[in-house]
CSV table of C-alpha atoms in Angstrom, one decimal:
chain,number,residue,atom,x,y,z
F,1,UNK,CA,8.7,8.4,-35.2
F,2,UNK,CA,11.1,9.8,-32.6
F,3,UNK,CA,14.0,7.4,-32.2
F,4,UNK,CA,13.7,7.7,-28.4
F,5,UNK,CA,10.2,6.3,-28.5
F,6,UNK,CA,11.5,3.0,-29.8
F,7,UNK,CA,13.1,0.4,-27.4
F,8,UNK,CA,16.8,0.9,-27.3
F,9,UNK,CA,19.4,-1.9,-27.9
F,10,UNK,CA,19.9,-2.2,-24.1
F,11,UNK,CA,16.2,-2.8,-23.6
F,12,UNK,CA,16.1,-5.4,-26.3
F,13,UNK,CA,19.1,-7.2,-24.7
F,14,UNK,CA,17.6,-6.9,-21.3
F,15,UNK,CA,14.3,-8.3,-22.4
F,16,UNK,CA,16.1,-11.3,-24.0
F,17,UNK,CA,18.2,-11.9,-20.9
F,18,UNK,CA,15.4,-11.7,-18.3
F,19,UNK,CA,12.7,-13.5,-20.2
F,20,UNK,CA,12.3,-16.7,-18.2
F,21,UNK,CA,11.6,-20.1,-19.5
F,22,UNK,CA,8.1,-21.4,-19.0
F,23,UNK,CA,9.0,-23.7,-16.1
F,24,UNK,CA,10.0,-20.9,-13.8
F,25,UNK,CA,6.7,-19.1,-14.5
F,26,UNK,CA,4.8,-22.3,-14.0
F,27,UNK,CA,6.6,-23.0,-10.7
F,28,UNK,CA,5.8,-19.5,-9.4
F,29,UNK,CA,2.2,-19.7,-10.4
F,30,UNK,CA,1.7,-23.1,-8.9
F,31,UNK,CA,3.3,-21.9,-5.7
F,32,UNK,CA,1.1,-18.8,-5.6
F,33,UNK,CA,-2.1,-20.9,-6.1
F,34,UNK,CA,-1.1,-23.4,-3.5
F,35,UNK,CA,-0.2,-20.7,-0.9
F,36,UNK,CA,-3.4,-18.8,-1.5
F,37,UNK,CA,-5.5,-21.9,-1.2
F,38,UNK,CA,-3.6,-23.0,1.9
F,39,UNK,CA,-4.2,-19.6,3.5
F,40,UNK,CA,-7.9,-19.9,2.7
F,41,UNK,CA,-8.1,-23.4,4.1
F,42,UNK,CA,-6.2,-22.3,7.2
F,43,UNK,CA,-8.4,-19.3,7.7
F,44,UNK,CA,-11.8,-21.1,7.6
F,45,UNK,CA,-11.2,-23.5,10.6
F,46,UNK,CA,-9.8,-20.5,12.6
F,47,UNK,CA,-12.9,-18.6,12.0
F,48,UNK,CA,-15.1,-21.4,13.1
F,49,UNK,CA,-12.9,-22.1,16.1
F,50,UNK,CA,-13.1,-18.5,17.1
F,51,UNK,CA,-16.9,-18.4,16.8
F,52,UNK,CA,-17.2,-21.6,18.9
F,53,UNK,CA,-14.9,-20.2,21.6
F,54,UNK,CA,-17.0,-16.9,21.8
F,55,UNK,CA,-20.3,-18.9,21.9
F,56,UNK,CA,-18.9,-21.1,24.7
F,57,UNK,CA,-17.7,-18.1,26.7
F,58,UNK,CA,-21.1,-16.5,26.4
F,59,UNK,CA,-22.9,-19.7,27.5
F,60,UNK,CA,-20.6,-20.1,30.5
F,61,UNK,CA,-20.9,-16.5,31.4
F,62,UNK,CA,-24.7,-16.6,31.3
F,63,UNK,CA,-24.7,-19.7,33.4
F,64,UNK,CA,-22.5,-18.4,36.2
F,65,UNK,CA,-23.6,-14.8,36.1
F,66,UNK,CA,-24.8,-13.9,39.6
F,67,UNK,CA,-28.5,-13.2,39.5
F,68,UNK,CA,-29.3,-10.5,42.1
F,69,UNK,CA,-31.6,-12.1,44.7
F,70,UNK,CA,-34.9,-10.4,45.4
F,71,UNK,CA,-34.3,-8.2,48.3
F,72,UNK,CA,-36.5,-9.0,51.3
F,73,UNK,CA,-38.8,-6.4,52.4
F,74,UNK,CA,-37.4,-4.3,55.3
F,75,UNK,CA,-39.9,-4.0,58.0
F,76,UNK,CA,-39.6,-2.0,61.1
F,77,UNK,CA,-41.5,-3.2,64.1
F,78,UNK,CA,-42.3,-0.9,66.9
F,79,UNK,CA,-45.0,-0.6,69.5
F,80,UNK,CA,-46.0,-2.3,72.7
F,81,UNK,CA,-47.9,-5.4,73.6
F,82,UNK,CA,-51.1,-3.7,73.1
F,83,UNK,CA,-50.4,-2.5,69.6
F,84,UNK,CA,-47.6,-3.5,67.3
F,85,UNK,CA,-46.8,-1.1,64.4
F,86,UNK,CA,-45.2,-2.7,61.4
F,87,UNK,CA,-43.8,-0.2,59.0
F,88,UNK,CA,-42.5,-1.0,55.5
F,89,UNK,CA,-39.7,0.9,53.8
F,90,UNK,CA,-42.1,2.4,51.3
F,91,UNK,CA,-44.1,4.0,54.1
F,92,UNK,CA,-47.0,1.6,54.4
F,93,UNK,CA,-48.0,0.8,57.9
F,94,UNK,CA,-49.9,-2.0,59.6
F,95,UNK,CA,-51.2,-1.8,63.1
F,96,UNK,CA,-51.5,-5.2,64.8
F,97,UNK,CA,-53.6,-5.3,67.9
F,98,UNK,CA,-55.0,-8.2,69.8
F,99,UNK,CA,-58.3,-9.4,68.7
F,100,UNK,CA,-61.0,-7.3,70.4
F,101,UNK,CA,-63.4,-9.1,72.6
F,102,UNK,CA,-66.2,-8.1,70.4
F,103,UNK,CA,-68.1,-5.0,69.6
F,104,UNK,CA,-70.9,-4.4,72.0
F,105,UNK,CA,-74.1,-4.5,70.2
F,106,UNK,CA,-76.7,-3.4,72.6
F,107,UNK,CA,-80.1,-2.1,71.9
F,108,UNK,CA,-79.6,1.0,73.9
F,109,UNK,CA,-80.0,4.5,72.4
F,110,UNK,CA,-78.4,7.4,74.1
F,111,UNK,CA,-80.3,10.5,73.5
F,112,UNK,CA,-78.7,13.7,74.4
F,113,UNK,CA,-81.1,16.6,74.9
F,114,UNK,CA,-80.5,20.1,73.9
P,1,UNK,CA,-11.9,-11.2,-16.7
P,2,UNK,CA,-10.7,-14.6,-15.5
P,3,UNK,CA,-8.3,-14.7,-12.6
P,4,UNK,CA,-6.4,-17.8,-13.8
P,5,UNK,CA,-5.9,-16.4,-17.3
P,6,UNK,CA,-4.8,-13.0,-15.9
P,7,UNK,CA,-2.3,-14.6,-13.4
P,8,UNK,CA,-0.9,-16.9,-16.1
P,9,UNK,CA,-0.4,-13.9,-18.5
P,10,UNK,CA,1.2,-11.6,-16.0
P,11,UNK,CA,3.6,-14.1,-14.4
P,12,UNK,CA,6.3,-14.3,-17.1
P,13,UNK,CA,6.4,-10.5,-17.4
P,14,UNK,CA,6.5,-10.1,-13.6
P,15,UNK,CA,9.4,-12.6,-13.3
P,16,UNK,CA,11.3,-10.8,-16.1
P,17,UNK,CA,10.8,-7.4,-14.4
P,18,UNK,CA,11.8,-8.7,-11.0
P,19,UNK,CA,14.9,-10.5,-12.4
P,20,UNK,CA,15.9,-7.2,-13.9
P,21,UNK,CA,15.0,-5.3,-10.8
P,22,UNK,CA,16.8,-7.6,-8.3
P,23,UNK,CA,19.4,-9.2,-10.5
P,24,UNK,CA,18.7,-12.5,-8.8
P,25,UNK,CA,16.3,-15.0,-10.4
P,26,UNK,CA,15.6,-16.9,-7.1
P,27,UNK,CA,14.7,-13.7,-5.2
P,28,UNK,CA,12.6,-12.7,-8.2
P,29,UNK,CA,10.7,-15.9,-8.0
P,30,UNK,CA,10.0,-15.4,-4.3
P,31,UNK,CA,8.8,-11.8,-4.7
P,32,UNK,CA,6.7,-12.7,-7.8
P,33,UNK,CA,5.0,-15.4,-5.8
P,34,UNK,CA,4.2,-13.0,-3.0
P,35,UNK,CA,2.8,-10.5,-5.4
P,36,UNK,CA,0.7,-13.1,-7.1
P,37,UNK,CA,-0.7,-14.4,-3.8
P,38,UNK,CA,-1.7,-10.8,-3.0
P,39,UNK,CA,-3.5,-10.5,-6.3
P,40,UNK,CA,-5.3,-13.8,-5.9
P,41,UNK,CA,-6.5,-12.9,-2.4
P,42,UNK,CA,-7.5,-9.4,-3.4
P,43,UNK,CA,-9.5,-10.8,-6.4
P,44,UNK,CA,-11.3,-13.4,-4.2
P,45,UNK,CA,-12.2,-10.9,-1.5
P,46,UNK,CA,-12.9,-7.7,-3.4
P,47,UNK,CA,-13.1,-8.7,-7.0
P,48,UNK,CA,-10.7,-7.8,-9.8
P,49,UNK,CA,-8.6,-4.6,-9.4
P,50,UNK,CA,-9.0,-1.9,-12.0
P,51,UNK,CA,-5.8,-2.9,-13.6
P,52,UNK,CA,-4.5,-6.3,-12.5
P,53,UNK,CA,-1.1,-5.5,-14.2
P,54,UNK,CA,-0.7,-2.2,-12.3
P,55,UNK,CA,-1.9,-3.8,-9.0
P,56,UNK,CA,0.5,-6.8,-9.1
P,57,UNK,CA,3.5,-4.8,-10.4
P,58,UNK,CA,3.0,-2.1,-7.7
P,59,UNK,CA,3.1,-4.8,-5.0
P,60,UNK,CA,6.1,-6.5,-6.7
P,61,UNK,CA,8.0,-3.2,-6.9
P,62,UNK,CA,7.4,-2.4,-3.2
P,63,UNK,CA,8.3,-5.9,-2.1
P,64,UNK,CA,11.4,-6.1,-4.3
P,65,UNK,CA,12.6,-2.9,-2.7
P,66,UNK,CA,12.2,-4.4,0.8
P,67,UNK,CA,13.8,-7.7,-0.3
P,68,UNK,CA,16.8,-5.9,-1.7
P,69,UNK,CA,17.2,-3.8,1.5
P,70,UNK,CA,16.9,-7.0,3.6
P,71,UNK,CA,19.4,-8.8,1.4
P,72,UNK,CA,21.8,-5.9,1.6
P,73,UNK,CA,21.5,-5.9,5.4
P,74,UNK,CA,21.9,-9.6,5.8
P,75,UNK,CA,24.5,-10.3,3.1
P,76,UNK,CA,27.5,-9.7,5.4
P,77,UNK,CA,26.0,-12.0,8.0
P,78,UNK,CA,25.3,-14.7,5.4
P,79,UNK,CA,28.9,-14.5,4.1
P,80,UNK,CA,30.3,-14.6,7.6
P,81,UNK,CA,28.3,-17.6,8.6
P,82,UNK,CA,28.8,-19.4,5.3
P,83,UNK,CA,25.1,-19.6,4.5
P,84,UNK,CA,25.6,-18.2,1.0
P,85,UNK,CA,25.7,-21.1,-1.5
P,86,UNK,CA,26.0,-21.3,-5.2
P,87,UNK,CA,22.9,-22.2,-7.1
P,88,UNK,CA,22.7,-25.2,-9.3
P,89,UNK,CA,24.2,-25.0,-12.8
P,90,UNK,CA,26.1,-21.8,-12.0
P,91,UNK,CA,28.9,-22.6,-14.5
P,92,UNK,CA,26.4,-22.9,-17.3
P,93,UNK,CA,24.7,-19.6,-16.3
P,94,UNK,CA,27.9,-17.7,-15.9
P,95,UNK,CA,28.0,-16.1,-19.3
P,96,UNK,CA,24.3,-15.2,-19.2
P,97,UNK,CA,24.9,-13.8,-15.7
P,98,UNK,CA,27.8,-11.7,-16.8
P,99,UNK,CA,25.9,-10.2,-19.7
P,100,UNK,CA,22.9,-9.5,-17.5
P,101,UNK,CA,25.2,-7.8,-14.9
P,102,UNK,CA,26.7,-5.7,-17.7
P,103,UNK,CA,23.3,-4.5,-18.8
P,104,UNK,CA,22.1,-3.9,-15.3
P,105,UNK,CA,25.3,-1.9,-14.6
P,106,UNK,CA,24.6,0.2,-17.6
P,107,UNK,CA,21.0,0.8,-16.4
P,108,UNK,CA,22.3,1.7,-12.9
P,109,UNK,CA,23.9,4.8,-14.5
P,110,UNK,CA,20.4,6.2,-15.1
P,111,UNK,CA,18.5,8.0,-12.3
P,112,UNK,CA,16.3,5.9,-10.1
P,113,UNK,CA,13.1,7.2,-11.7
P,114,UNK,CA,14.3,6.7,-15.2
P,115,UNK,CA,15.5,3.2,-14.5
P,116,UNK,CA,12.2,2.3,-12.9
P,117,UNK,CA,10.1,3.3,-15.9
P,118,UNK,CA,12.5,1.7,-18.3
P,119,UNK,CA,12.4,-1.7,-16.4
P,120,UNK,CA,8.6,-1.6,-16.1
P,121,UNK,CA,8.4,-0.9,-19.9
P,122,UNK,CA,11.2,-3.2,-21.2
P,123,UNK,CA,11.1,-6.1,-18.8
P,124,UNK,CA,7.5,-5.8,-17.4
P,125,UNK,CA,6.1,-4.9,-20.8
P,126,UNK,CA,3.5,-2.6,-19.1
P,127,UNK,CA,1.5,0.0,-20.9
P,128,UNK,CA,2.2,3.6,-20.2
P,129,UNK,CA,-1.0,4.0,-18.2
P,130,UNK,CA,-0.1,1.1,-16.0
P,131,UNK,CA,3.5,2.3,-15.5
P,132,UNK,CA,2.0,5.7,-14.4
P,133,UNK,CA,-0.2,3.9,-11.9
P,134,UNK,CA,2.7,1.9,-10.5
P,135,UNK,CA,5.1,4.8,-10.1
P,136,UNK,CA,2.5,7.3,-9.1
P,137,UNK,CA,3.0,9.7,-12.0
P,138,UNK,CA,1.0,11.0,-14.9
P,139,UNK,CA,1.2,9.1,-18.3
P,140,UNK,CA,2.8,12.2,-19.8
P,141,UNK,CA,5.5,12.3,-17.2
P,142,UNK,CA,6.2,8.6,-17.7
P,143,UNK,CA,6.5,9.1,-21.5
P,144,UNK,CA,8.9,11.9,-20.8
P,145,UNK,CA,11.0,9.8,-18.4
P,146,UNK,CA,11.1,6.9,-20.8
P,147,UNK,CA,12.2,9.1,-23.7
P,148,UNK,CA,14.8,10.7,-21.5
P,149,UNK,CA,16.1,7.4,-20.2
P,150,UNK,CA,16.5,6.1,-23.8
P,151,UNK,CA,18.3,9.2,-24.9
P,152,UNK,CA,20.6,9.0,-21.9
P,153,UNK,CA,21.3,5.3,-22.5
P,154,UNK,CA,22.2,6.1,-26.1
P,155,UNK,CA,24.6,8.9,-25.1
P,156,UNK,CA,26.2,6.7,-22.4
P,157,UNK,CA,26.6,3.9,-24.9
P,158,UNK,CA,28.2,6.3,-27.4
P,159,UNK,CA,30.6,7.7,-24.7
P,160,UNK,CA,31.6,4.1,-23.7
P,161,UNK,CA,32.2,3.1,-27.3
P,162,UNK,CA,34.4,6.2,-27.9
P,163,UNK,CA,36.4,5.7,-24.7
P,164,UNK,CA,38.9,3.1,-26.1
P,165,UNK,CA,39.6,5.4,-29.1
P,166,UNK,CA,40.4,8.3,-26.8
P,167,UNK,CA,42.6,6.0,-24.7
P,168,UNK,CA,44.4,4.9,-27.8
P,169,UNK,CA,45.1,8.4,-28.7
């Protein structure tokens, strides 16, 4: 075996010097678990709080959102007392005239000769 | 794979690596905890990584680099404001600390790449494949760097041990 593939004396000394007692490792581990659990516990309420705020904002927005009122029909009225013409924007037209006195219904036949 | 078992198995090695990397046990504990939190969260959200060892050591290596840079930046301010304080039991740890410093000083004479693979192998006790994944090199390159680092350490050690003789002459 190549002597340079074996740990040197310096490495062996270093390993001995830096090897910690069990208490330090336990302390670090306990701290890490506690911090990660704390982070988790802190995160969950924030997620729920965020979701509640978003839901409330949507509800308030929906409640106060201005609903466009149905536009009234625009009518143009022209004419004279004998006949009033009401015209809608879409082009439909109504002619309003006073009620006629009645259609003459006689029994007369007009014959026009050639 | 069980997350608790994996985390328990990796923690002592991670601490050893980070102590060697930073030279400061308290900083090593902070960075190790950060790396473990990242592992736990990744595991819960996306399942276990391909190699938990490589995953956690890669994060630890990155964060240790950042922590060292931050410490180097803030150290003068800490000293100026008197925030730096001695840890508990510093007298008892002095000899241990001096020996560790001497070893780390010796390792600092290696190139950055060689030192990194040596620390991951010696202190982190990682496999070659995991070291390759952490440092972003091929396993063959890692083997070569490791061998070169050991050869260089040996020659440096021999040079150092011969120095007093030369001085005496």
